[in-house]
Short mmCIF file of C-alpha atoms (C1' of nucleotides) in Angstrom, two decimals:
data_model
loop_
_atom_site.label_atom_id
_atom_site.label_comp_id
_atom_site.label_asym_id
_atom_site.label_seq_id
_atom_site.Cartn_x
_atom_site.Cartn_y
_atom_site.Cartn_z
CA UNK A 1 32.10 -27.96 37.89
CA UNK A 2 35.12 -25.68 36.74
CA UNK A 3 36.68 -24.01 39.62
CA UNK A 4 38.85 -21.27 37.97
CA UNK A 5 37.62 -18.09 39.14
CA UNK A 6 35.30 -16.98 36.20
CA UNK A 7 34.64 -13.04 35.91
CA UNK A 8 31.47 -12.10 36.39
CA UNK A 9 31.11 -10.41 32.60
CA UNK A 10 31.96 -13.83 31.18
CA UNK A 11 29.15 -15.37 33.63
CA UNK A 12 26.29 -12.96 32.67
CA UNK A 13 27.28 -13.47 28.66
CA UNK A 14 26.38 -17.09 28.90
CA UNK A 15 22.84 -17.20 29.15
CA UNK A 16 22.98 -14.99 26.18
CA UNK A 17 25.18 -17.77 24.41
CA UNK A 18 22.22 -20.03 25.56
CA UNK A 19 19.30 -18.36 24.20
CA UNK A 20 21.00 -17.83 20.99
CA UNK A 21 22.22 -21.23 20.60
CA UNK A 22 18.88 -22.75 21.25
CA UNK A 23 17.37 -21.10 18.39
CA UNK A 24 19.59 -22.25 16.07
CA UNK A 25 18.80 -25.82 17.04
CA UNK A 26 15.39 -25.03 17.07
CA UNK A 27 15.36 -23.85 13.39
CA UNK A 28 17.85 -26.54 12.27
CA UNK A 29 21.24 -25.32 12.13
CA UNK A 30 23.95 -27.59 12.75
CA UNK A 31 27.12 -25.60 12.40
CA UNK A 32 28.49 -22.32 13.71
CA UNK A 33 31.78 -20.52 14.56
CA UNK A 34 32.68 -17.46 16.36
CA UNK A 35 32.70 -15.59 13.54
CA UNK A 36 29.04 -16.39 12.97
CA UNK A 37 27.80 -15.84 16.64
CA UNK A 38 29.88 -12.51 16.92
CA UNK A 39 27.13 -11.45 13.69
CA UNK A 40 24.01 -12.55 15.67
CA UNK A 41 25.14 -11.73 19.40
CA UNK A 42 27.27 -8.58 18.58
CA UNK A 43 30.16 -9.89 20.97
CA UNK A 44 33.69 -10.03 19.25
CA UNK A 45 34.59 -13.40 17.78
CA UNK A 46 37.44 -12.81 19.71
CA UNK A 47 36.00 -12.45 22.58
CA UNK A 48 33.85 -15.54 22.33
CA UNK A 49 36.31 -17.91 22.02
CA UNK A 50 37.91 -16.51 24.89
CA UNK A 51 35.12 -17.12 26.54
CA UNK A 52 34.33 -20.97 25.29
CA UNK A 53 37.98 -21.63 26.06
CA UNK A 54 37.23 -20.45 29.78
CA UNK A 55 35.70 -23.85 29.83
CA UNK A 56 37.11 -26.18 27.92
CA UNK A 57 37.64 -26.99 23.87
CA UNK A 58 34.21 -27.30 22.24
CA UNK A 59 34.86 -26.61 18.81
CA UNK A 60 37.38 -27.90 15.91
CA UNK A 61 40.06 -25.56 13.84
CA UNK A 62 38.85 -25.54 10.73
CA UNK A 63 35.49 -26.53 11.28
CA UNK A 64 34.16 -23.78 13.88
CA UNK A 65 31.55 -25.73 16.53
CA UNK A 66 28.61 -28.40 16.43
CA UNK A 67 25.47 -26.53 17.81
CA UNK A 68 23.64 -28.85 19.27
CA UNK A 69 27.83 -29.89 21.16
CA UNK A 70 28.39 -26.37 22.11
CA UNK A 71 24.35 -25.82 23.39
CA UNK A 72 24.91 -28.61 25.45
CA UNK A 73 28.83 -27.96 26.83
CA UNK A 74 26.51 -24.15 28.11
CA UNK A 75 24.11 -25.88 29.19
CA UNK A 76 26.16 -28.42 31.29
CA UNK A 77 28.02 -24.56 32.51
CA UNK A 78 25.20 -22.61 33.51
CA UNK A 79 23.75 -25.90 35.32
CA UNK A 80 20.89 -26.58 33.41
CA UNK A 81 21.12 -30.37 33.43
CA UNK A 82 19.13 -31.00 36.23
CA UNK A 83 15.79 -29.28 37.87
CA UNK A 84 15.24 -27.05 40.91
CA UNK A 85 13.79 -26.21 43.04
CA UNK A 86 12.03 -22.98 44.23
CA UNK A 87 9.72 -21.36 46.40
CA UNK A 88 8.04 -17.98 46.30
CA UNK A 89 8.78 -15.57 49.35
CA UNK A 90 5.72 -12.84 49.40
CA UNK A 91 1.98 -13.41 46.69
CA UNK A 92 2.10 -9.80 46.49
CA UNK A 93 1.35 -8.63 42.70
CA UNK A 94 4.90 -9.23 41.62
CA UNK A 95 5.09 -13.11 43.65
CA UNK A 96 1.84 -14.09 41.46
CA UNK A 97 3.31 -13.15 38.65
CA UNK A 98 5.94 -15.45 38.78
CA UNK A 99 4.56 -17.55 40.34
CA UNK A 100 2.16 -17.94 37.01
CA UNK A 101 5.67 -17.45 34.68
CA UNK A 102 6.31 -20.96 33.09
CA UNK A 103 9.57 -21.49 35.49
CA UNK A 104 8.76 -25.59 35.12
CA UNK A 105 8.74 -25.91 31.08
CA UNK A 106 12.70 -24.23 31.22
CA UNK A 107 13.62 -26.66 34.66
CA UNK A 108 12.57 -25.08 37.71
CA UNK A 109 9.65 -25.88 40.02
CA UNK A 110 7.88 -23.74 42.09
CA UNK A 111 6.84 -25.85 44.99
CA UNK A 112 5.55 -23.82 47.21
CA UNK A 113 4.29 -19.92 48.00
CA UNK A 114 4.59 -17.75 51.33
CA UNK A 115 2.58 -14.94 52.66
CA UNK A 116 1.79 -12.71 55.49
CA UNK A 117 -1.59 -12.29 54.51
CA UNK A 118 -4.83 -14.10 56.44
CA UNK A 119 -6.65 -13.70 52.59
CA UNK A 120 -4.05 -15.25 51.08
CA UNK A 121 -2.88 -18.18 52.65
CA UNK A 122 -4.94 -21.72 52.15
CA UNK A 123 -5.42 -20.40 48.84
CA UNK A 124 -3.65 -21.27 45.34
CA UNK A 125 -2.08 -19.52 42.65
CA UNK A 126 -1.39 -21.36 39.44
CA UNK A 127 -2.25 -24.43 41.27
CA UNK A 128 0.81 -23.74 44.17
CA UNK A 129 -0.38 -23.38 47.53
CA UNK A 130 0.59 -20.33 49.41
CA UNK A 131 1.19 -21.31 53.10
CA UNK A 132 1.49 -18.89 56.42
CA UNK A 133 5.37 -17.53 56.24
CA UNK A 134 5.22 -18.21 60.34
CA UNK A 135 5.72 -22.13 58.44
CA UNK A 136 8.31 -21.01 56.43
CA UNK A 137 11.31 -23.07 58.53
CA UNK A 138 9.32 -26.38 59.49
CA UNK A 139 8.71 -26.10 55.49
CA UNK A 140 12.27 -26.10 54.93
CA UNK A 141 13.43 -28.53 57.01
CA UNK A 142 11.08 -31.28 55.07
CA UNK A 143 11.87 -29.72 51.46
CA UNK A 144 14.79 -29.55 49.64
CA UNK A 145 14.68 -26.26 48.25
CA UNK A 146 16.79 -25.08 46.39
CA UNK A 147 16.39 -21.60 45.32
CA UNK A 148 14.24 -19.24 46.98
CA UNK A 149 12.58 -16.30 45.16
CA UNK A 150 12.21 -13.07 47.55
CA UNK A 151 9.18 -10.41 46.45
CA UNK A 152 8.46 -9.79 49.47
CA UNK A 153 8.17 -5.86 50.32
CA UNK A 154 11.54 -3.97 51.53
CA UNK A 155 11.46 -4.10 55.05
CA UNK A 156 10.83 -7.51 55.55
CA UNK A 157 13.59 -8.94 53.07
CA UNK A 158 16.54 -9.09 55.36
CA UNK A 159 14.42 -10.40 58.02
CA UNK A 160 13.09 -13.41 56.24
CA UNK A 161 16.90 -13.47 54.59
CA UNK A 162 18.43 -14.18 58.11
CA UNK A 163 16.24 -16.96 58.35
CA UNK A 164 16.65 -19.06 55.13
CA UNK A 165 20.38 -18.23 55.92
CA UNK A 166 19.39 -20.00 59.20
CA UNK A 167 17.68 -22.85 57.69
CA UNK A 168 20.55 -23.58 55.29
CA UNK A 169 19.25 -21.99 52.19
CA UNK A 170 22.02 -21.38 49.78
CA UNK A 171 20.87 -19.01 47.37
CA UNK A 172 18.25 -16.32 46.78
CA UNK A 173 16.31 -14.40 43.85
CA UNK A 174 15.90 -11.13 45.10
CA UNK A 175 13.17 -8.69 43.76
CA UNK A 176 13.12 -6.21 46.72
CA UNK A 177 14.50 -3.35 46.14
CA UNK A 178 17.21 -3.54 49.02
CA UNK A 179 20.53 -5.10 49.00
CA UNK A 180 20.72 -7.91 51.34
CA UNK A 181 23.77 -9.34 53.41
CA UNK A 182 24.25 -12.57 53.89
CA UNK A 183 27.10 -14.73 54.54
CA UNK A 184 29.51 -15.91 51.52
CA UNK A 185 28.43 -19.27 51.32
CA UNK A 186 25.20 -18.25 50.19
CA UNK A 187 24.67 -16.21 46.53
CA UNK A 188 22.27 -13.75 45.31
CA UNK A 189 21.18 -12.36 42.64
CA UNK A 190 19.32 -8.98 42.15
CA UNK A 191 16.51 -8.16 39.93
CA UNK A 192 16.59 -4.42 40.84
CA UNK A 193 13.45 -3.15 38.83
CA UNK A 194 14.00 0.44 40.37
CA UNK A 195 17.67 0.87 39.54
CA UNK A 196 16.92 -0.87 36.00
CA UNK A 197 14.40 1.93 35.03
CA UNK A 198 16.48 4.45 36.58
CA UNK A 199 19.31 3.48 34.26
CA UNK A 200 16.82 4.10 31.34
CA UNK A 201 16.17 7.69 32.20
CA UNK A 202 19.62 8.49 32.37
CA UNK A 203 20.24 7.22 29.03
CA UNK A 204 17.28 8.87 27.84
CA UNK A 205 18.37 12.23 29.19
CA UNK A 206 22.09 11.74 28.00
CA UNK B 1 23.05 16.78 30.70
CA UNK B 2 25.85 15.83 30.40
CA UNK B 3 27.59 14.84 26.93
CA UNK B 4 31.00 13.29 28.38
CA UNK B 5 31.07 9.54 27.30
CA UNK B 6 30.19 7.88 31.11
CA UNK B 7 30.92 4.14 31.16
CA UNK B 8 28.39 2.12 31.61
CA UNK B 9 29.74 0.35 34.64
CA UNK B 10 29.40 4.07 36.18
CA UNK B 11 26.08 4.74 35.03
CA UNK B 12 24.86 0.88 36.47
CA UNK B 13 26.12 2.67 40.05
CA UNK B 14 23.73 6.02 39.88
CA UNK B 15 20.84 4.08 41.42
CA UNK B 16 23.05 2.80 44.53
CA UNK B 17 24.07 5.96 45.30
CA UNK B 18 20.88 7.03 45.13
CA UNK B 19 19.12 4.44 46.78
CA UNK B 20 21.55 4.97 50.08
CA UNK B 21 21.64 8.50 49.91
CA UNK B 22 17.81 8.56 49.97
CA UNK B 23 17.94 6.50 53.12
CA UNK B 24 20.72 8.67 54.59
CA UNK B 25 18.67 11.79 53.84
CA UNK B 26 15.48 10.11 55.39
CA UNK B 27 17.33 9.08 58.73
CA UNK B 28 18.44 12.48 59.36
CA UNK B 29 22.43 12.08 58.05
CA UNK B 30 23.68 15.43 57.60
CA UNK B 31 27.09 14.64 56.01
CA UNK B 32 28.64 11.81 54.27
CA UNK B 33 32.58 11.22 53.11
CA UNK B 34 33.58 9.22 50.38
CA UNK B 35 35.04 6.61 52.85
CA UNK B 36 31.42 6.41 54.94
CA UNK B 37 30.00 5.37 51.79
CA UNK B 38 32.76 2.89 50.69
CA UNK B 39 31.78 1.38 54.45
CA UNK B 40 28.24 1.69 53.12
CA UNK B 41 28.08 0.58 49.54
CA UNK B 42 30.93 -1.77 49.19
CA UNK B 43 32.26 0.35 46.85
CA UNK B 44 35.91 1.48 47.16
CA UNK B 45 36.36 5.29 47.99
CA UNK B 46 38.41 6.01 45.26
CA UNK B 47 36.01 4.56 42.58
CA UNK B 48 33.13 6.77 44.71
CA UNK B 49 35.00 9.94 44.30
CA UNK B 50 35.55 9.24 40.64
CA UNK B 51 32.15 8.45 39.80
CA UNK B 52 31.06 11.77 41.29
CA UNK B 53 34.03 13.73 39.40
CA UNK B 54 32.76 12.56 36.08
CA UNK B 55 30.02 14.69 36.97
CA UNK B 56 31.25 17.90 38.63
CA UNK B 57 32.64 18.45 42.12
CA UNK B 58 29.85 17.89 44.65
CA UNK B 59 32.00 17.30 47.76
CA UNK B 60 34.70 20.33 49.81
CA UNK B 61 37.74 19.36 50.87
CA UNK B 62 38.04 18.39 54.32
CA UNK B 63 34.95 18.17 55.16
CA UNK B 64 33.28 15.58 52.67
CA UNK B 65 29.27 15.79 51.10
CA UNK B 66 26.70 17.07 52.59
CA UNK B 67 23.71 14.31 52.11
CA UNK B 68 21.20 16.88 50.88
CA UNK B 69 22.99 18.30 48.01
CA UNK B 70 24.84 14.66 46.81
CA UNK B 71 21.24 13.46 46.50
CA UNK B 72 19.93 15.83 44.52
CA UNK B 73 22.67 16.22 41.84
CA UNK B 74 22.37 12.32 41.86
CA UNK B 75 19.03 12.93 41.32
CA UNK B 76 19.55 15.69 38.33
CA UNK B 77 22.23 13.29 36.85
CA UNK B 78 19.52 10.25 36.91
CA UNK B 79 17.23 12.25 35.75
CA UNK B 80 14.53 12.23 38.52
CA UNK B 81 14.09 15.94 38.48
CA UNK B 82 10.66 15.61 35.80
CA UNK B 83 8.25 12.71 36.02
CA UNK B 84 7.61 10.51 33.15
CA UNK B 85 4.96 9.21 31.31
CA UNK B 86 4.97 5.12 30.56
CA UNK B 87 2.09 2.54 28.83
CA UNK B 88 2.60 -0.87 29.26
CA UNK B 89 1.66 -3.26 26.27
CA UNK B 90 0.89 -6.68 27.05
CA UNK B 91 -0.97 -7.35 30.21
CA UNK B 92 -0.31 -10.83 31.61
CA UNK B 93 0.84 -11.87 34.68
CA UNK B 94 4.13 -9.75 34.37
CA UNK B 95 2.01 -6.64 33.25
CA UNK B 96 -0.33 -6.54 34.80
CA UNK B 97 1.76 -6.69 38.50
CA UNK B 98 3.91 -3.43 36.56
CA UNK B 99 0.66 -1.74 36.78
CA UNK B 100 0.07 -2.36 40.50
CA UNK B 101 4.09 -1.78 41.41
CA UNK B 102 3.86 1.95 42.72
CA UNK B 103 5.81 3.69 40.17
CA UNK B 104 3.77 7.19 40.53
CA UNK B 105 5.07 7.73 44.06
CA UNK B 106 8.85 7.16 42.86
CA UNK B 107 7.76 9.77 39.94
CA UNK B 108 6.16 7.35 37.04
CA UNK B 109 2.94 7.51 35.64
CA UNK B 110 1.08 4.95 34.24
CA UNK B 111 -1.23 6.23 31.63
CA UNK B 112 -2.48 3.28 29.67
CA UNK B 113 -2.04 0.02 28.95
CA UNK B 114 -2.60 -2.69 25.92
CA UNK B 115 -3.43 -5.65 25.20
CA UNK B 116 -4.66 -7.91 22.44
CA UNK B 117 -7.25 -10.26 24.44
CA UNK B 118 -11.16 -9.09 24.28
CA UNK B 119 -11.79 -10.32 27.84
CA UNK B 120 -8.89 -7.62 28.73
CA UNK B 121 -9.69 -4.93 26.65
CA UNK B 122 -11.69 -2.02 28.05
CA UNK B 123 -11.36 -3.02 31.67
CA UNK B 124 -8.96 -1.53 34.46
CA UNK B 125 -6.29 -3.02 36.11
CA UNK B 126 -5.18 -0.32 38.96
CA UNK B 127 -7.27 2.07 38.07
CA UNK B 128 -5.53 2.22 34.68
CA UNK B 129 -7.65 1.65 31.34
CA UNK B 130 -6.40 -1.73 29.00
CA UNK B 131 -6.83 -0.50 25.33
CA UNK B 132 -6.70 -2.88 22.03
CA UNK B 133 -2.79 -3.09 20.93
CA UNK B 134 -4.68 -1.82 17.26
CA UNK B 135 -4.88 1.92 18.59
CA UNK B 136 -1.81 2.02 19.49
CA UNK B 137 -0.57 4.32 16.91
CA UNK B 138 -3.49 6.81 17.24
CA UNK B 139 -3.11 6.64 20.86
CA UNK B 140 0.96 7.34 20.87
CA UNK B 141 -0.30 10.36 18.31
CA UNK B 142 -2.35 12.00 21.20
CA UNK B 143 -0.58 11.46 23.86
CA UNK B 144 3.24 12.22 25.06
CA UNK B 145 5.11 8.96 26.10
CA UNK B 146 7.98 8.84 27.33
CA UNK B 147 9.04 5.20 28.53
CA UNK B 148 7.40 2.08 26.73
CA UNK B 149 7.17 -1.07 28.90
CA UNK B 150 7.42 -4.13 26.97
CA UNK B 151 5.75 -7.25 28.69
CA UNK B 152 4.18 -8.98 25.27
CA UNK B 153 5.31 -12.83 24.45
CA UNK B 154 8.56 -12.78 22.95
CA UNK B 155 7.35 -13.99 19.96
CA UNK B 156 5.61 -10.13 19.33
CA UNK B 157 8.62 -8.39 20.99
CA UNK B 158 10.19 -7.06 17.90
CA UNK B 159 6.75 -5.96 16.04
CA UNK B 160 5.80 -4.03 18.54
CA UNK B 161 9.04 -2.30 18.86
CA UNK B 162 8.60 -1.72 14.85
CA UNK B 163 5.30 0.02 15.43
CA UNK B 164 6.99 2.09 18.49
CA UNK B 165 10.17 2.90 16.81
CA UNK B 166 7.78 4.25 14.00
CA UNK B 167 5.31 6.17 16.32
CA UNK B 168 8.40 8.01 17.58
CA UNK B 169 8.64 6.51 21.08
CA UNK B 170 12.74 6.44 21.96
CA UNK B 171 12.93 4.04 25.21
CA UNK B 172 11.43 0.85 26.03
CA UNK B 173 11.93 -1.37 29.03
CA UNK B 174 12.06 -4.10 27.76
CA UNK B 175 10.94 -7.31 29.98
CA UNK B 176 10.53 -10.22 26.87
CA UNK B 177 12.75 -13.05 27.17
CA UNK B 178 14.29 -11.47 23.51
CA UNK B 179 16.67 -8.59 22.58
CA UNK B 180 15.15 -6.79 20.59
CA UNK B 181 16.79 -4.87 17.77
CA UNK B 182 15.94 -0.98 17.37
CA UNK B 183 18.02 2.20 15.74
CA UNK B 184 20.56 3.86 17.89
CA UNK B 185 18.49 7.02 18.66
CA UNK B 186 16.34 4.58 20.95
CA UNK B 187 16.82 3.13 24.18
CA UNK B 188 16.21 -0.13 25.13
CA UNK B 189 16.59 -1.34 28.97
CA UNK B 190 16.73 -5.06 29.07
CA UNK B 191 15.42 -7.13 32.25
CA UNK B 192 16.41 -10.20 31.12
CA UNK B 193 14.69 -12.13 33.84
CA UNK B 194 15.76 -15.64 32.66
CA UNK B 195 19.34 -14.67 32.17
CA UNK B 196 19.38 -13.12 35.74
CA UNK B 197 17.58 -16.95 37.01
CA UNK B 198 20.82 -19.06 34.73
CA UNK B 199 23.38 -16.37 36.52
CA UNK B 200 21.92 -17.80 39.44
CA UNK B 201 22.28 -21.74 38.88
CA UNK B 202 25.78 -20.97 37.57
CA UNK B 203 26.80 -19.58 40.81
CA UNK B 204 25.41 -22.10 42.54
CA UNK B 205 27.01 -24.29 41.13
CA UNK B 206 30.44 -22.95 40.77
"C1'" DT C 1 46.64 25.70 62.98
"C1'" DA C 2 46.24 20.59 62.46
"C1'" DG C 3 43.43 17.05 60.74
"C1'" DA C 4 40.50 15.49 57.36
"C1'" DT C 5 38.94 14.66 52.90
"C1'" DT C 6 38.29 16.08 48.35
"C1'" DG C 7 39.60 16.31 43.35
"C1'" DT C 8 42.76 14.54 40.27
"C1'" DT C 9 46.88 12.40 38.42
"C1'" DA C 10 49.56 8.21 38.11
"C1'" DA C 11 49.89 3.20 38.69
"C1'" DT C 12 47.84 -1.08 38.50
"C1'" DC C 13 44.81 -4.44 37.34
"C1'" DG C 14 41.61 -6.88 34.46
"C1'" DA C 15 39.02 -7.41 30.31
"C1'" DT C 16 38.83 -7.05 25.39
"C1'" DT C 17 40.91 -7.21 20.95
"C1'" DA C 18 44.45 -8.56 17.70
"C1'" DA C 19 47.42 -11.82 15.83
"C1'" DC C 20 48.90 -16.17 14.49
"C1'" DA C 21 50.53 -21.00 14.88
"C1'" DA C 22 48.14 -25.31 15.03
"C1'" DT C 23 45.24 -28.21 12.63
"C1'" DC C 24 40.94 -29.88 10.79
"C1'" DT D 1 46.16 -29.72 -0.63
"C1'" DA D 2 44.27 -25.02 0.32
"C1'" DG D 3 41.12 -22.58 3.00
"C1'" DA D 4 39.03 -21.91 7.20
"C1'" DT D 5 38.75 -21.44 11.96
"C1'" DT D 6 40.04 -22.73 16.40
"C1'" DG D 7 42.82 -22.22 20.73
"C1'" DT D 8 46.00 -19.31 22.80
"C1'" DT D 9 49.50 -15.80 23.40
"C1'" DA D 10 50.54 -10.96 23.08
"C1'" DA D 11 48.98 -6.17 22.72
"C1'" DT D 12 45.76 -2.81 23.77
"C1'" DC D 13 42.28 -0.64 25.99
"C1'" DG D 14 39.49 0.75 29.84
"C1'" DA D 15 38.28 0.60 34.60
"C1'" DT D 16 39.74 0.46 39.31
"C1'" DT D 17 42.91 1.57 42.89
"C1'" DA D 18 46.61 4.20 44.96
"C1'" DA D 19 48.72 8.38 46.01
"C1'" DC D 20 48.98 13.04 47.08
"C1'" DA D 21 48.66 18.11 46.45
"C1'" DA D 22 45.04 21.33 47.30
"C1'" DT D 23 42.20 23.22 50.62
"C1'" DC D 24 38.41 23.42 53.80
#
DNA sequence: TAGATTGTTAATCGATTAACAATC
DNA sequence: TAGATTGTTAATCGATTAACAATC
């Protein structure tokens, strides 16, 4: 894939390019051009085909871009041409949820779950077993997993993050509300839920 | 509050600071500098000292911040000094684990929720009462809301921020897969959880 | 007092916007 | 061809970092 260094506000635009681009091919439309997308996404055109030219040349002068083309060349980007693989870290209320979310209709499988909890383990959610965590490495070592999801409650996050790092996991979905270390080869993203709502009540108190 | 214009980027910090100086003030810190915190949050002391200086001057030369007061102007600035009253509408998976995440202890209540299903209507998850979406106007009439969270298909997203735009109601958290398009005296918190999974592939693949 | 660290101004860096030649 | 729109360079804007006087 590309290897110039990207900045992270051009990499958090692009699913946004995604989801916009699909509906257009969903409801038919063919053609586009940044002057178009800068209407419906509320970016500068300018700024788009900065963006798009990040990557390469996916459009025509004159012409603008091909949607289904362009859908495809951010697809191909964000790494949405092939499928992976997850696993759920902690069935707590948050863990089920996603663990019922539809991940496999948009490419990901959830192939497994992970718990603590006597109650909880042997059993299924959405048809995904949840195993004992005290499994979690032999699991590993037999699975190619590619993305684990973290829910698990604060405390125990860096914990069980110390030992995917040790089993060679590369990359983690964190929900806890802690920020975890972990070496640079491996990449994380935050869903902060706290800091997200406390960003609201500043803005509502502005 | 305050009325200066703060950047975004700043206001995306508030909960970090927040977050640490929390766990400072819980472990017994007295006193904090601008450079402990840098060590701490990863942000650089300069940028730490001018995030606090958009605010007022919270620190004394020579000597640094004392834990006690940083956290609670933090807290004034965030607005954590009132609680706030929230209904969720839609209660699936995603929903329904909102109502079981523990926002009263962090100063959040939970008053109601809605939904459009008859097996869900009139039963309780968490202790909290499901209503039918179709009283939600009378119900936003009687009752002082302050924070709407959205967690209906995306497909309803924008309707029901009509009806809530209408009823008066001036933030939503909003956790459909859509942005959803509302007049600027409202504000809408996004938790794009998608987007946040494609940031993730993206890096991985970088 | 001497050392430390803030508050704040100036310098730098990076991201966004504007402009326009290339060209479909 | 004329009009439209890209790709890309240059200009501007805003955010971060550096520096340092003020002062505890």
């Amino acid at each position: 894939m590309s290897n110039k260094d990207i900045s992270m506000a051009v990499i958090r635009r692009l699913p946004k390019y995604h989801r916009y681009l699909r509906e257009m091919l969903e409801t038919g439309v063919m053609r586009t051009s940044s002057k178009e997308l800068s209407n419906i996404l509320g970016f500068s055109s300018s700024q788009i085909r900065q963006d798009f030219n990040n990557f390469g040349e996916f459009g025509q002068q004159g012409y603008g871009y091909k949607v289904e083309d362009l859908y495809n060349e951010i697809k191909k980007i964000i790494g949405l041409t092939k499928r992976y693989n997850m696993i759920i870290i902690g069935a707590g209320n948050l863990g089920s949820a996603l663990a019922n979310y539809g991940f496999y209709d948009i490419g990901f499988n959830v192939k497994a779950i992970f718990d603590n909890s006597k109650e909880k383990i042997g059993k299924e959610i959405n048809g995904i077993k949840v195993n004992d965590t005290n499994v979690l490495e032999t699991y590993l070592i037999n699975n190619d997993i590619d993305i684990v999801i973290l829910s698990v409650p604060s405390k125990a996050a860096q914990n069980i993050a110390d030992r995917l790092m040790i089993s060679g996991i590369k990359s983690i979905w964190n929900f806890s509300s802690v920020d975890i270390v972990v070496p640079d080869d491996m990449v994380i993203e935050n869903v902060h839920l706290i800091d997200s709502l406390m960003t609201l009540t500043y803005l509502i108190n502005k």
